[in-house]
């Protein structure tokens, strides 16, 4: 039923063995695999490195970063242009004033 008066069951023990992770060594192994030298990577990891290299999805590739920056600046320019247009319409044209007076006339009837 799940009630234990005096005896409590032992908690399960796990066989967790912590391993040391060295990012520099792993990066070196990936570079060795990309150059075709002897490395300690498994076949699947080696295949993954080769696929990234052939498909141009290398994380450290500067071309992808430049494309991202140009897109970001284009987006900033579009947002700036739209906001400048809205500010000019609100402050330098009678559009908002005419809109407000139209609603005041409709509410007064």
PDB file of N, CA and C in Angstrom:
ATOM      1  N   UNK A   1       0.822  -1.186   0.000  1.00  0.00           N
ATOM      2  CA  UNK A   1       0.000   0.000   0.000  1.00  0.00           C
ATOM      3  C   UNK A   1       0.867   1.252   0.000  1.00  0.00           C
ATOM      4  N   UNK A   2       2.077   1.160   0.421  1.00  0.00           N
ATOM      5  CA  UNK A   2       2.968   2.298   0.352  1.00  0.00           C
ATOM      6  C   UNK A   2       3.310   2.877   1.697  1.00  0.00           C
ATOM      7  N   UNK A   3       2.713   2.433   2.772  1.00  0.00           N
ATOM      8  CA  UNK A   3       3.045   2.946   4.094  1.00  0.00           C
ATOM      9  C   UNK A   3       4.090   2.040   4.730  1.00  0.00           C
ATOM     10  N   UNK A   4       5.135   2.620   5.258  1.00  0.00           N
ATOM     11  CA  UNK A   4       6.178   1.863   5.926  1.00  0.00           C
ATOM     12  C   UNK A   4       6.294   2.407   7.347  1.00  0.00           C
ATOM     13  N   UNK A   5       6.141   1.545   8.304  1.00  0.00           N
ATOM     14  CA  UNK A   5       6.154   2.004   9.697  1.00  0.00           C
ATOM     15  C   UNK A   5       7.583   2.290  10.184  1.00  0.00           C
ATOM     16  N   UNK A   6       8.440   1.286  10.097  1.00  0.00           N
ATOM     17  CA  UNK A   6       9.769   1.446  10.668  1.00  0.00           C
ATOM     18  C   UNK A   6      10.885   1.323   9.639  1.00  0.00           C
ATOM     19  N   UNK A   7      10.629   0.610   8.586  1.00  0.00           N
ATOM     20  CA  UNK A   7      11.673   0.367   7.589  1.00  0.00           C
ATOM     21  C   UNK A   7      11.445   1.274   6.377  1.00  0.00           C
ATOM     22  N   UNK A   8      12.449   2.025   6.043  1.00  0.00           N
ATOM     23  CA  UNK A   8      12.367   2.873   4.855  1.00  0.00           C
ATOM     24  C   UNK A   8      13.228   2.243   3.767  1.00  0.00           C
ATOM     25  N   UNK A   9      12.737   2.200   2.545  1.00  0.00           N
ATOM     26  CA  UNK A   9      13.544   1.598   1.480  1.00  0.00           C
ATOM     27  C   UNK A   9      14.739   2.493   1.143  1.00  0.00           C
ATOM     28  N   UNK A  10      15.820   1.858   0.695  1.00  0.00           N
ATOM     29  CA  UNK A  10      17.017   2.614   0.320  1.00  0.00           C
ATOM     30  C   UNK A  10      16.789   3.331  -0.999  1.00  0.00           C
ATOM     31  N   UNK A  11      17.403   4.476  -1.118  1.00  0.00           N
ATOM     32  CA  UNK A  11      17.311   5.236  -2.365  1.00  0.00           C
ATOM     33  C   UNK A  11      18.179   4.541  -3.416  1.00  0.00           C
ATOM     34  N   UNK A  12      17.780   4.582  -4.667  1.00  0.00           N
ATOM     35  CA  UNK A  12      18.595   3.934  -5.701  1.00  0.00           C
ATOM     36  C   UNK A  12      19.930   4.653  -5.871  1.00  0.00           C
ATOM     37  N   UNK A  13      20.951   3.884  -6.148  1.00  0.00           N
ATOM     38  CA  UNK A  13      22.280   4.450  -6.354  1.00  0.00           C
ATOM     39  C   UNK A  13      22.584   4.451  -7.846  1.00  0.00           C
ATOM     40  N   UNK A  14      23.191   5.510  -8.297  1.00  0.00           N
ATOM     41  CA  UNK A  14      23.498   5.656  -9.713  1.00  0.00           C
ATOM     42  C   UNK A  14      24.995   5.545  -9.928  1.00  0.00           C
ATOM     43  N   UNK A  15      25.373   5.005 -11.054  1.00  0.00           N
ATOM     44  CA  UNK A  15      26.785   4.891 -11.411  1.00  0.00           C
ATOM     45  C   UNK A  15      27.162   6.064 -12.307  1.00  0.00           C
ATOM     46  N   UNK A  16      27.253   7.230 -11.724  1.00  0.00           N
ATOM     47  CA  UNK A  16      27.630   8.421 -12.481  1.00  0.00           C
ATOM     48  C   UNK A  16      29.123   8.654 -12.312  1.00  0.00           C
ATOM     49  N   UNK A  17      29.826   8.636 -13.430  1.00  0.00           N
ATOM     50  CA  UNK A  17      31.263   8.894 -13.417  1.00  0.00           C
ATOM     51  C   UNK A  17      31.493  10.208 -14.154  1.00  0.00           C
ATOM     52  N   UNK A  18      31.866  11.269 -13.447  1.00  0.00           N
ATOM     53  CA  UNK A  18      32.090  12.542 -14.129  1.00  0.00           C
ATOM     54  C   UNK A  18      33.303  12.453 -15.049  1.00  0.00           C
ATOM     55  N   UNK A  19      33.181  13.092 -16.197  1.00  0.00           N
ATOM     56  CA  UNK A  19      34.275  13.091 -17.170  1.00  0.00           C
ATOM     57  C   UNK A  19      34.750  14.517 -17.383  1.00  0.00           C
ATOM     58  N   UNK A  20      36.010  14.653 -17.687  1.00  0.00           N
ATOM     59  CA  UNK A  20      36.597  15.962 -17.899  1.00  0.00           C
ATOM     60  C   UNK A  20      36.356  16.381 -19.344  1.00  0.00           C
ATOM     61  N   UNK A  21      35.905  17.606 -19.537  1.00  0.00           N
ATOM     62  CA  UNK A  21      35.641  18.131 -20.870  1.00  0.00           C
ATOM     63  C   UNK A  21      36.609  19.264 -21.153  1.00  0.00           C
ATOM     64  N   UNK A  22      37.347  19.130 -22.247  1.00  0.00           N
ATOM     65  CA  UNK A  22      38.315  20.145 -22.639  1.00  0.00           C
ATOM     66  C   UNK A  22      37.894  20.684 -24.009  1.00  0.00           C
ATOM     67  N   UNK A  23      37.327  21.893 -24.059  1.00  0.00           N
ATOM     68  CA  UNK A  23      36.839  22.411 -25.345  1.00  0.00           C
ATOM     69  C   UNK A  23      37.964  22.654 -26.360  1.00  0.00           C
ATOM     70  N   UNK A  24      39.147  23.045 -25.902  1.00  0.00           N
ATOM     71  CA  UNK A  24      40.246  23.278 -26.837  1.00  0.00           C
ATOM     72  C   UNK A  24      40.678  21.984 -27.516  1.00  0.00           C
ATOM     73  N   UNK A  25      40.734  20.914 -26.727  1.00  0.00           N
ATOM     74  CA  UNK A  25      41.133  19.627 -27.290  1.00  0.00           C
ATOM     75  C   UNK A  25      40.082  19.130 -28.286  1.00  0.00           C
ATOM     76  N   UNK A  26      38.816  19.331 -27.970  1.00  0.00           N
ATOM     77  CA  UNK A  26      37.765  18.892 -28.891  1.00  0.00           C
ATOM     78  C   UNK A  26      37.810  19.712 -30.185  1.00  0.00           C
ATOM     79  N   UNK A  27      38.056  21.007 -30.078  1.00  0.00           N
ATOM     80  CA  UNK A  27      38.168  21.847 -31.282  1.00  0.00           C
ATOM     81  C   UNK A  27      39.358  21.406 -32.131  1.00  0.00           C
ATOM     82  N   UNK A  28      40.468  21.061 -31.475  1.00  0.00           N
ATOM     83  CA  UNK A  28      41.637  20.561 -32.193  1.00  0.00           C
ATOM     84  C   UNK A  28      41.315  19.264 -32.923  1.00  0.00           C
ATOM     85  N   UNK A  29      40.592  18.377 -32.267  1.00  0.00           N
ATOM     86  CA  UNK A  29      40.216  17.113 -32.903  1.00  0.00           C
ATOM     87  C   UNK A  29      39.309  17.359 -34.110  1.00  0.00           C
ATOM     88  N   UNK A  30      38.404  18.318 -33.986  1.00  0.00           N
ATOM     89  CA  UNK A  30      37.521  18.624 -35.122  1.00  0.00           C
ATOM     90  C   UNK A  30      38.316  19.203 -36.292  1.00  0.00           C
ATOM     91  N   UNK A  31      39.291  20.059 -35.982  1.00  0.00           N
ATOM     92  CA  UNK A  31      40.126  20.606 -37.050  1.00  0.00           C
ATOM     93  C   UNK A  31      40.947  19.523 -37.726  1.00  0.00           C
ATOM     94  N   UNK A  32      41.466  18.582 -36.934  1.00  0.00           N
ATOM     95  CA  UNK A  32      42.217  17.463 -37.506  1.00  0.00           C
ATOM     96  C   UNK A  32      41.333  16.641 -38.432  1.00  0.00           C
ATOM     97  N   UNK A  33      40.091  16.394 -38.004  1.00  0.00           N
ATOM     98  CA  UNK A  33      39.172  15.608 -38.822  1.00  0.00           C
ATOM     99  C   UNK A  33      38.808  16.354 -40.102  1.00  0.00           C
ATOM    100  N   UNK A  34      38.682  17.683 -40.019  1.00  0.00           N
ATOM    101  CA  UNK A  34      38.352  18.466 -41.209  1.00  0.00           C
ATOM    102  C   UNK A  34      39.485  18.447 -42.220  1.00  0.00           C
ATOM    103  N   UNK A  35      40.732  18.392 -41.725  1.00  0.00           N
ATOM    104  CA  UNK A  35      41.880  18.349 -42.631  1.00  0.00           C
ATOM    105  C   UNK A  35      42.177  16.939 -43.122  1.00  0.00           C
ATOM    106  N   UNK A  36      41.511  15.958 -42.548  1.00  0.00           N
ATOM    107  CA  UNK A  36      41.722  14.590 -42.982  1.00  0.00           C
ATOM    108  C   UNK A  36      42.843  13.885 -42.240  1.00  0.00           C
ATOM    109  N   UNK A  37      43.359  14.495 -41.190  1.00  0.00           N
ATOM    110  CA  UNK A  37      44.418  13.869 -40.396  1.00  0.00           C
ATOM    111  C   UNK A  37      43.808  12.857 -39.433  1.00  0.00           C
ATOM    112  N   UNK A  38      44.680  12.075 -38.807  1.00  0.00           N
ATOM    113  CA  UNK A  38      44.219  11.078 -37.854  1.00  0.00           C
ATOM    114  C   UNK A  38      43.711  11.781 -36.596  1.00  0.00           C
ATOM    115  N   UNK A  39      42.463  11.516 -36.237  1.00  0.00           N
ATOM    116  CA  UNK A  39      41.889  12.117 -35.038  1.00  0.00           C
ATOM    117  C   UNK A  39      41.156  11.051 -34.250  1.00  0.00           C
ATOM    118  N   UNK A  40      40.783  11.399 -33.022  1.00  0.00           N
ATOM    119  CA  UNK A  40      40.119  10.450 -32.137  1.00  0.00           C
ATOM    120  C   UNK A  40      38.603  10.562 -32.208  1.00  0.00           C
ATOM    121  N   UNK A  41      38.063  11.277 -33.180  1.00  0.00           N
ATOM    122  CA  UNK A  41      36.612  11.399 -33.316  1.00  0.00           C
ATOM    123  C   UNK A  41      36.019  10.098 -33.846  1.00  0.00           C
ATOM    124  N   UNK A  42      34.783   9.856 -33.476  1.00  0.00           N
ATOM    125  CA  UNK A  42      34.104   8.679 -34.001  1.00  0.00           C
ATOM    126  C   UNK A  42      33.728   8.924 -35.458  1.00  0.00           C
ATOM    127  N   UNK A  43      33.280   7.878 -36.115  1.00  0.00           N
ATOM    128  CA  UNK A  43      32.926   8.013 -37.527  1.00  0.00           C
ATOM    129  C   UNK A  43      31.780   8.990 -37.729  1.00  0.00           C
ATOM    130  N   UNK A  44      30.789   8.948 -36.856  1.00  0.00           N
ATOM    131  CA  UNK A  44      29.648   9.857 -37.012  1.00  0.00           C
ATOM    132  C   UNK A  44      30.070  11.306 -36.794  1.00  0.00           C
ATOM    133  N   UNK A  45      30.935  11.567 -35.813  1.00  0.00           N
ATOM    134  CA  UNK A  45      31.408  12.937 -35.587  1.00  0.00           C
ATOM    135  C   UNK A  45      32.257  13.417 -36.747  1.00  0.00           C
ATOM    136  N   UNK A  46      33.096  12.536 -37.292  1.00  0.00           N
ATOM    137  CA  UNK A  46      33.922  12.891 -38.437  1.00  0.00           C
ATOM    138  C   UNK A  46      33.056  13.211 -39.652  1.00  0.00           C
ATOM    139  N   UNK A  47      32.006  12.418 -39.852  1.00  0.00           N
ATOM    140  CA  UNK A  47      31.089  12.667 -40.960  1.00  0.00           C
ATOM    141  C   UNK A  47      30.370  13.996 -40.779  1.00  0.00           C
ATOM    142  N   UNK A  48      29.992  14.306 -39.550  1.00  0.00           N
ATOM    143  CA  UNK A  48      29.322  15.569 -39.259  1.00  0.00           C
ATOM    144  C   UNK A  48      30.228  16.757 -39.571  1.00  0.00           C
ATOM    145  N   UNK A  49      31.506  16.654 -39.220  1.00  0.00           N
ATOM    146  CA  UNK A  49      32.464  17.731 -39.502  1.00  0.00           C
ATOM    147  C   UNK A  49      32.630  17.899 -41.006  1.00  0.00           C
ATOM    148  N   UNK A  50      32.748  16.798 -41.728  1.00  0.00           N
ATOM    149  CA  UNK A  50      32.907  16.882 -43.181  1.00  0.00           C
ATOM    150  C   UNK A  50      31.667  17.469 -43.841  1.00  0.00           C
ATOM    151  N   UNK A  51      30.485  17.116 -43.351  1.00  0.00           N
ATOM    152  CA  UNK A  51      29.253  17.665 -43.929  1.00  0.00           C
ATOM    153  C   UNK A  51      29.171  19.164 -43.702  1.00  0.00           C
ATOM    154  N   UNK A  52      29.531  19.618 -42.490  1.00  0.00           N
ATOM    155  CA  UNK A  52      29.526  21.057 -42.230  1.00  0.00           C
ATOM    156  C   UNK A  52      30.497  21.786 -43.152  1.00  0.00           C
ATOM    157  N   UNK A  53      31.642  21.164 -43.373  1.00  0.00           N
ATOM    158  CA  UNK A  53      32.658  21.790 -44.208  1.00  0.00           C
ATOM    159  C   UNK A  53      32.189  21.874 -45.656  1.00  0.00           C
ATOM    160  N   UNK A  54      31.582  20.809 -46.164  1.00  0.00           N
ATOM    161  CA  UNK A  54      31.151  20.803 -47.559  1.00  0.00           C
ATOM    162  C   UNK A  54      29.929  21.664 -47.800  1.00  0.00           C
ATOM    163  N   UNK A  55      29.019  21.716 -46.846  1.00  0.00           N
ATOM    164  CA  UNK A  55      27.795  22.476 -47.022  1.00  0.00           C
ATOM    165  C   UNK A  55      27.958  23.937 -46.648  1.00  0.00           C
ATOM    166  N   UNK A  56      29.106  24.328 -46.130  1.00  0.00           N
ATOM    167  CA  UNK A  56      29.355  25.726 -45.816  1.00  0.00           C
ATOM    168  C   UNK A  56      28.674  26.187 -44.549  1.00  0.00           C
ATOM    169  N   UNK A  57      28.398  25.292 -43.636  1.00  0.00           N
ATOM    170  CA  UNK A  57      27.755  25.679 -42.389  1.00  0.00           C
ATOM    171  C   UNK A  57      28.760  25.696 -41.246  1.00  0.00           C
ATOM    172  N   UNK A  58      29.938  26.090 -41.548  1.00  0.00           N
ATOM    173  CA  UNK A  58      30.958  26.164 -40.505  1.00  0.00           C
ATOM    174  C   UNK A  58      30.631  27.337 -39.598  1.00  0.00           C
ATOM    175  N   UNK A  59      30.665  27.126 -38.303  1.00  0.00           N
ATOM    176  CA  UNK A  59      30.288  28.161 -37.355  1.00  0.00           C
ATOM    177  C   UNK A  59      31.253  29.337 -37.407  1.00  0.00           C
ATOM    178  N   UNK A  60      32.515  29.090 -37.631  1.00  0.00           N
ATOM    179  CA  UNK A  60      33.518  30.143 -37.626  1.00  0.00           C
ATOM    180  C   UNK A  60      33.672  30.834 -38.973  1.00  0.00           C
ATOM    181  N   UNK A  61      32.782  30.552 -39.906  1.00  0.00           N
ATOM    182  CA  UNK A  61      32.873  31.142 -41.234  1.00  0.00           C
ATOM    183  C   UNK A  61      32.460  32.608 -41.173  1.00  0.00           C
ATOM    184  N   UNK A  62      33.294  33.499 -41.664  1.00  0.00           N
ATOM    185  CA  UNK A  62      32.996  34.925 -41.595  1.00  0.00           C
ATOM    186  C   UNK A  62      31.933  35.375 -42.573  1.00  0.00           C
ATOM    187  N   UNK A  63      31.695  34.638 -43.651  1.00  0.00           N
ATOM    188  CA  UNK A  63      30.710  35.053 -44.643  1.00  0.00           C
ATOM    189  C   UNK A  63      29.303  35.063 -44.059  1.00  0.00           C
ATOM    190  N   UNK A  64      28.959  34.049 -43.283  1.00  0.00           N
ATOM    191  CA  UNK A  64      27.630  33.994 -42.689  1.00  0.00           C
ATOM    192  C   UNK A  64      27.406  35.148 -41.727  1.00  0.00           C
ATOM    193  N   UNK A  65      28.444  35.552 -40.992  1.00  0.00           N
ATOM    194  CA  UNK A  65      28.315  36.657 -40.068  1.00  0.00           C
ATOM    195  C   UNK A  65      28.083  37.967 -40.815  1.00  0.00           C
ATOM    196  N   UNK A  66      28.791  38.162 -41.931  1.00  0.00           N
ATOM    197  CA  UNK A  66      28.617  39.393 -42.692  1.00  0.00           C
ATOM    198  C   UNK A  66      27.213  39.487 -43.271  1.00  0.00           C
ATOM    199  N   UNK A  67      26.651  38.382 -43.734  1.00  0.00           N
ATOM    200  CA  UNK A  67      25.292  38.403 -44.262  1.00  0.00           C
ATOM    201  C   UNK A  67      24.302  38.752 -43.167  1.00  0.00           C
ATOM    202  N   UNK A  68      24.519  38.239 -41.966  1.00  0.00           N
ATOM    203  CA  UNK A  68      23.636  38.541 -40.845  1.00  0.00           C
ATOM    204  C   UNK A  68      23.693  40.014 -40.476  1.00  0.00           C
ATOM    205  N   UNK A  69      24.894  40.600 -40.502  1.00  0.00           N
ATOM    206  CA  UNK A  69      25.033  42.004 -40.178  1.00  0.00           C
ATOM    207  C   UNK A  69      24.352  42.878 -41.231  1.00  0.00           C
ATOM    208  N   UNK A  70      24.487  42.542 -42.497  1.00  0.00           N
ATOM    209  CA  UNK A  70      23.863  43.369 -43.525  1.00  0.00           C
ATOM    210  C   UNK A  70      22.345  43.302 -43.420  1.00  0.00           C
ATOM    211  N   UNK A  71      21.810  42.141 -43.095  1.00  0.00           N
ATOM    212  CA  UNK A  71      20.363  42.019 -42.921  1.00  0.00           C
ATOM    213  C   UNK A  71      19.898  42.836 -41.723  1.00  0.00           C
ATOM    214  N   UNK A  72      20.697  42.817 -40.649  1.00  0.00           N
ATOM    215  CA  UNK A  72      20.324  43.577 -39.459  1.00  0.00           C
ATOM    216  C   UNK A  72      20.302  45.073 -39.763  1.00  0.00           C
ATOM    217  N   UNK A  73      21.295  45.560 -40.492  1.00  0.00           N
ATOM    218  CA  UNK A  73      21.321  46.982 -40.817  1.00  0.00           C
ATOM    219  C   UNK A  73      20.192  47.361 -41.766  1.00  0.00           C
ATOM    220  N   UNK A  74      19.835  46.473 -42.668  1.00  0.00           N
ATOM    221  CA  UNK A  74      18.694  46.735 -43.549  1.00  0.00           C
ATOM    222  C   UNK A  74      17.412  46.825 -42.734  1.00  0.00           C
ATOM    223  N   UNK A  75      17.246  45.946 -41.775  1.00  0.00           N
ATOM    224  CA  UNK A  75      16.070  45.982 -40.907  1.00  0.00           C
ATOM    225  C   UNK A  75      16.038  47.273 -40.096  1.00  0.00           C
ATOM    226  N   UNK A  76      17.191  47.689 -39.563  1.00  0.00           N
ATOM    227  CA  UNK A  76      17.256  48.959 -38.833  1.00  0.00           C
ATOM    228  C   UNK A  76      16.882  50.132 -39.729  1.00  0.00           C
ATOM    229  N   UNK A  77      17.348  50.130 -40.957  1.00  0.00           N
ATOM    230  CA  UNK A  77      17.037  51.222 -41.884  1.00  0.00           C
ATOM    231  C   UNK A  77      15.539  51.270 -42.185  1.00  0.00           C
ATOM    232  N   UNK A  78      14.918  50.122 -42.362  1.00  0.00           N
ATOM    233  CA  UNK A  78      13.475  50.081 -42.634  1.00  0.00           C
ATOM    234  C   UNK A  78      12.689  50.596 -41.431  1.00  0.00           C
ATOM    235  N   UNK A  79      13.060  50.154 -40.232  1.00  0.00           N
ATOM    236  CA  UNK A  79      12.368  50.614 -39.022  1.00  0.00           C
ATOM    237  C   UNK A  79      12.551  52.115 -38.842  1.00  0.00           C
ATOM    238  N   UNK A  80      13.757  52.616 -39.080  1.00  0.00           N
ATOM    239  CA  UNK A  80      14.003  54.056 -38.968  1.00  0.00           C
ATOM    240  C   UNK A  80      13.174  54.826 -39.988  1.00  0.00           C
ATOM    241  N   UNK A  81      13.082  54.325 -41.215  1.00  0.00           N
ATOM    242  CA  UNK A  81      12.300  55.009 -42.248  1.00  0.00           C
ATOM    243  C   UNK A  81      10.819  55.054 -41.910  1.00  0.00           C
ATOM    244  N   UNK A  82      10.282  53.957 -41.425  1.00  0.00           N
ATOM    245  CA  UNK A  82       8.860  53.925 -41.064  1.00  0.00           C
ATOM    246  C   UNK A  82       8.584  54.857 -39.893  1.00  0.00           C
ATOM    247  N   UNK A  83       9.469  54.834 -38.889  1.00  0.00           N
ATOM    248  CA  UNK A  83       9.250  55.717 -37.741  1.00  0.00           C
ATOM    249  C   UNK A  83       9.392  57.189 -38.144  1.00  0.00           C
ATOM    250  N   UNK A  84      10.327  57.533 -39.017  1.00  0.00           N
ATOM    251  CA  UNK A  84      10.464  58.920 -39.483  1.00  0.00           C
ATOM    252  C   UNK A  84       9.218  59.344 -40.261  1.00  0.00           C
ATOM    253  N   UNK A  85       8.667  58.460 -41.072  1.00  0.00           N
ATOM    254  CA  UNK A  85       7.449  58.769 -41.818  1.00  0.00           C
ATOM    255  C   UNK A  85       6.277  59.007 -40.871  1.00  0.00           C
ATOM    256  N   UNK A  86       6.123  58.158 -39.866  1.00  0.00           N
ATOM    257  CA  UNK A  86       5.017  58.327 -38.924  1.00  0.00           C
ATOM    258  C   UNK A  86       5.162  59.609 -38.109  1.00  0.00           C
ATOM    259  N   UNK A  87       6.366  59.927 -37.694  1.00  0.00           N
ATOM    260  CA  UNK A  87       6.577  61.172 -36.944  1.00  0.00           C
ATOM    261  C   UNK A  87       6.265  62.383 -37.809  1.00  0.00           C
ATOM    262  N   UNK A  88       6.661  62.350 -39.079  1.00  0.00           N
ATOM    263  CA  UNK A  88       6.370  63.486 -39.960  1.00  0.00           C
ATOM    264  C   UNK A  88       4.867  63.614 -40.203  1.00  0.00           C
ATOM    265  N   UNK A  89       4.155  62.513 -40.330  1.00  0.00           N
ATOM    266  CA  UNK A  89       2.710  62.574 -40.526  1.00  0.00           C
ATOM    267  C   UNK A  89       2.023  63.108 -39.276  1.00  0.00           C
ATOM    268  N   UNK A  90       2.458  62.676 -38.097  1.00  0.00           N
ATOM    269  CA  UNK A  90       1.808  63.092 -36.848  1.00  0.00           C
ATOM    270  C   UNK A  90       2.078  64.557 -36.544  1.00  0.00           C
ATOM    271  N   UNK A  91       3.309  65.031 -36.685  1.00  0.00           N
ATOM    272  CA  UNK A  91       3.653  66.372 -36.243  1.00  0.00           C
ATOM    273  C   UNK A  91       3.592  67.435 -37.333  1.00  0.00           C
ATOM    274  N   UNK A  92       3.756  67.093 -38.585  1.00  0.00           N
ATOM    275  CA  UNK A  92       3.881  68.114 -39.618  1.00  0.00           C
ATOM    276  C   UNK A  92       2.741  68.125 -40.626  1.00  0.00           C
ATOM    277  N   UNK A  93       1.692  67.387 -40.404  1.00  0.00           N
ATOM    278  CA  UNK A  93       0.522  67.429 -41.279  1.00  0.00           C
ATOM    279  C   UNK A  93      -0.729  67.575 -40.413  1.00  0.00           C
ATOM    280  N   UNK A  94      -1.807  68.104 -40.995  1.00  0.00           N
ATOM    281  CA  UNK A  94      -3.044  68.261 -40.203  1.00  0.00           C
ATOM    282  C   UNK A  94      -3.864  66.959 -40.139  1.00  0.00           C
ATOM    283  N   UNK A  95      -3.291  65.842 -40.492  1.00  0.00           N
ATOM    284  CA  UNK A  95      -4.038  64.587 -40.541  1.00  0.00           C
ATOM    285  C   UNK A  95      -4.584  64.204 -39.164  1.00  0.00           C
ATOM    286  N   UNK A  96      -3.756  64.262 -38.131  1.00  0.00           N
ATOM    287  CA  UNK A  96      -4.185  63.864 -36.788  1.00  0.00           C
ATOM    288  C   UNK A  96      -5.225  64.845 -36.260  1.00  0.00           C
ATOM    289  N   UNK A  97      -5.039  66.130 -36.513  1.00  0.00           N
ATOM    290  CA  UNK A  97      -5.994  67.136 -36.044  1.00  0.00           C
ATOM    291  C   UNK A  97      -7.358  66.933 -36.703  1.00  0.00           C
ATOM    292  N   UNK A  98      -7.361  66.657 -38.015  1.00  0.00           N
ATOM    293  CA  UNK A  98      -8.626  66.403 -38.706  1.00  0.00           C
ATOM    294  C   UNK A  98      -9.284  65.118 -38.203  1.00  0.00           C
ATOM    295  N   UNK A  99      -8.493  64.149 -37.890  1.00  0.00           N
ATOM    296  CA  UNK A  99      -9.005  62.874 -37.387  1.00  0.00           C
ATOM    297  C   UNK A  99      -9.667  63.060 -36.020  1.00  0.00           C
ATOM    298  N   UNK A 100      -9.025  63.838 -35.154  1.00  0.00           N
ATOM    299  CA  UNK A 100      -9.576  64.084 -33.815  1.00  0.00           C
ATOM    300  C   UNK A 100     -10.854  64.900 -33.909  1.00  0.00           C
ATOM    301  N   UNK A 101     -10.886  65.942 -34.728  1.00  0.00           N
ATOM    302  CA  UNK A 101     -12.101  66.751 -34.860  1.00  0.00           C
ATOM    303  C   UNK A 101     -13.244  65.934 -35.461  1.00  0.00           C
ATOM    304  N   UNK A 102     -12.959  65.016 -36.348  1.00  0.00           N
ATOM    305  CA  UNK A 102     -14.005  64.169 -36.917  1.00  0.00           C
ATOM    306  C   UNK A 102     -14.637  63.305 -35.824  1.00  0.00           C
ATOM    307  N   UNK A 103     -13.839  62.752 -34.937  1.00  0.00           N
ATOM    308  CA  UNK A 103     -14.390  61.933 -33.855  1.00  0.00           C
ATOM    309  C   UNK A 103     -15.147  62.777 -32.837  1.00  0.00           C
ATOM    310  N   UNK A 104     -14.694  64.011 -32.599  1.00  0.00           N
ATOM    311  CA  UNK A 104     -15.396  64.885 -31.671  1.00  0.00           C
ATOM    312  C   UNK A 104     -16.765  65.280 -32.235  1.00  0.00           C
ATOM    313  N   UNK A 105     -16.836  65.516 -33.549  1.00  0.00           N
ATOM    314  CA  UNK A 105     -18.126  65.852 -34.166  1.00  0.00           C
ATOM    315  C   UNK A 105     -19.074  64.658 -34.121  1.00  0.00           C
ATOM    316  N   UNK A 106     -18.531  63.438 -34.298  1.00  0.00           N
ATOM    317  CA  UNK A 106     -19.394  62.251 -34.259  1.00  0.00           C
ATOM    318  C   UNK A 106     -19.896  62.001 -32.834  1.00  0.00           C
ATOM    319  N   UNK A 107     -19.098  62.269 -31.840  1.00  0.00           N
ATOM    320  CA  UNK A 107     -19.494  62.052 -30.455  1.00  0.00           C
ATOM    321  C   UNK A 107     -20.471  63.120 -29.962  1.00  0.00           C
ATOM    322  N   UNK A 108     -20.458  64.296 -30.550  1.00  0.00           N
ATOM    323  CA  UNK A 108     -21.330  65.392 -30.137  1.00  0.00           C
ATOM    324  C   UNK A 108     -22.738  65.276 -30.673  1.00  0.00           C
ATOM    325  N   UNK A 109     -22.988  64.507 -31.693  1.00  0.00           N
ATOM    326  CA  UNK A 109     -24.327  64.395 -32.278  1.00  0.00           C
ATOM    327  C   UNK A 109     -25.238  63.647 -31.430  1.00  0.00           C
TER     328      UNK A 109
END
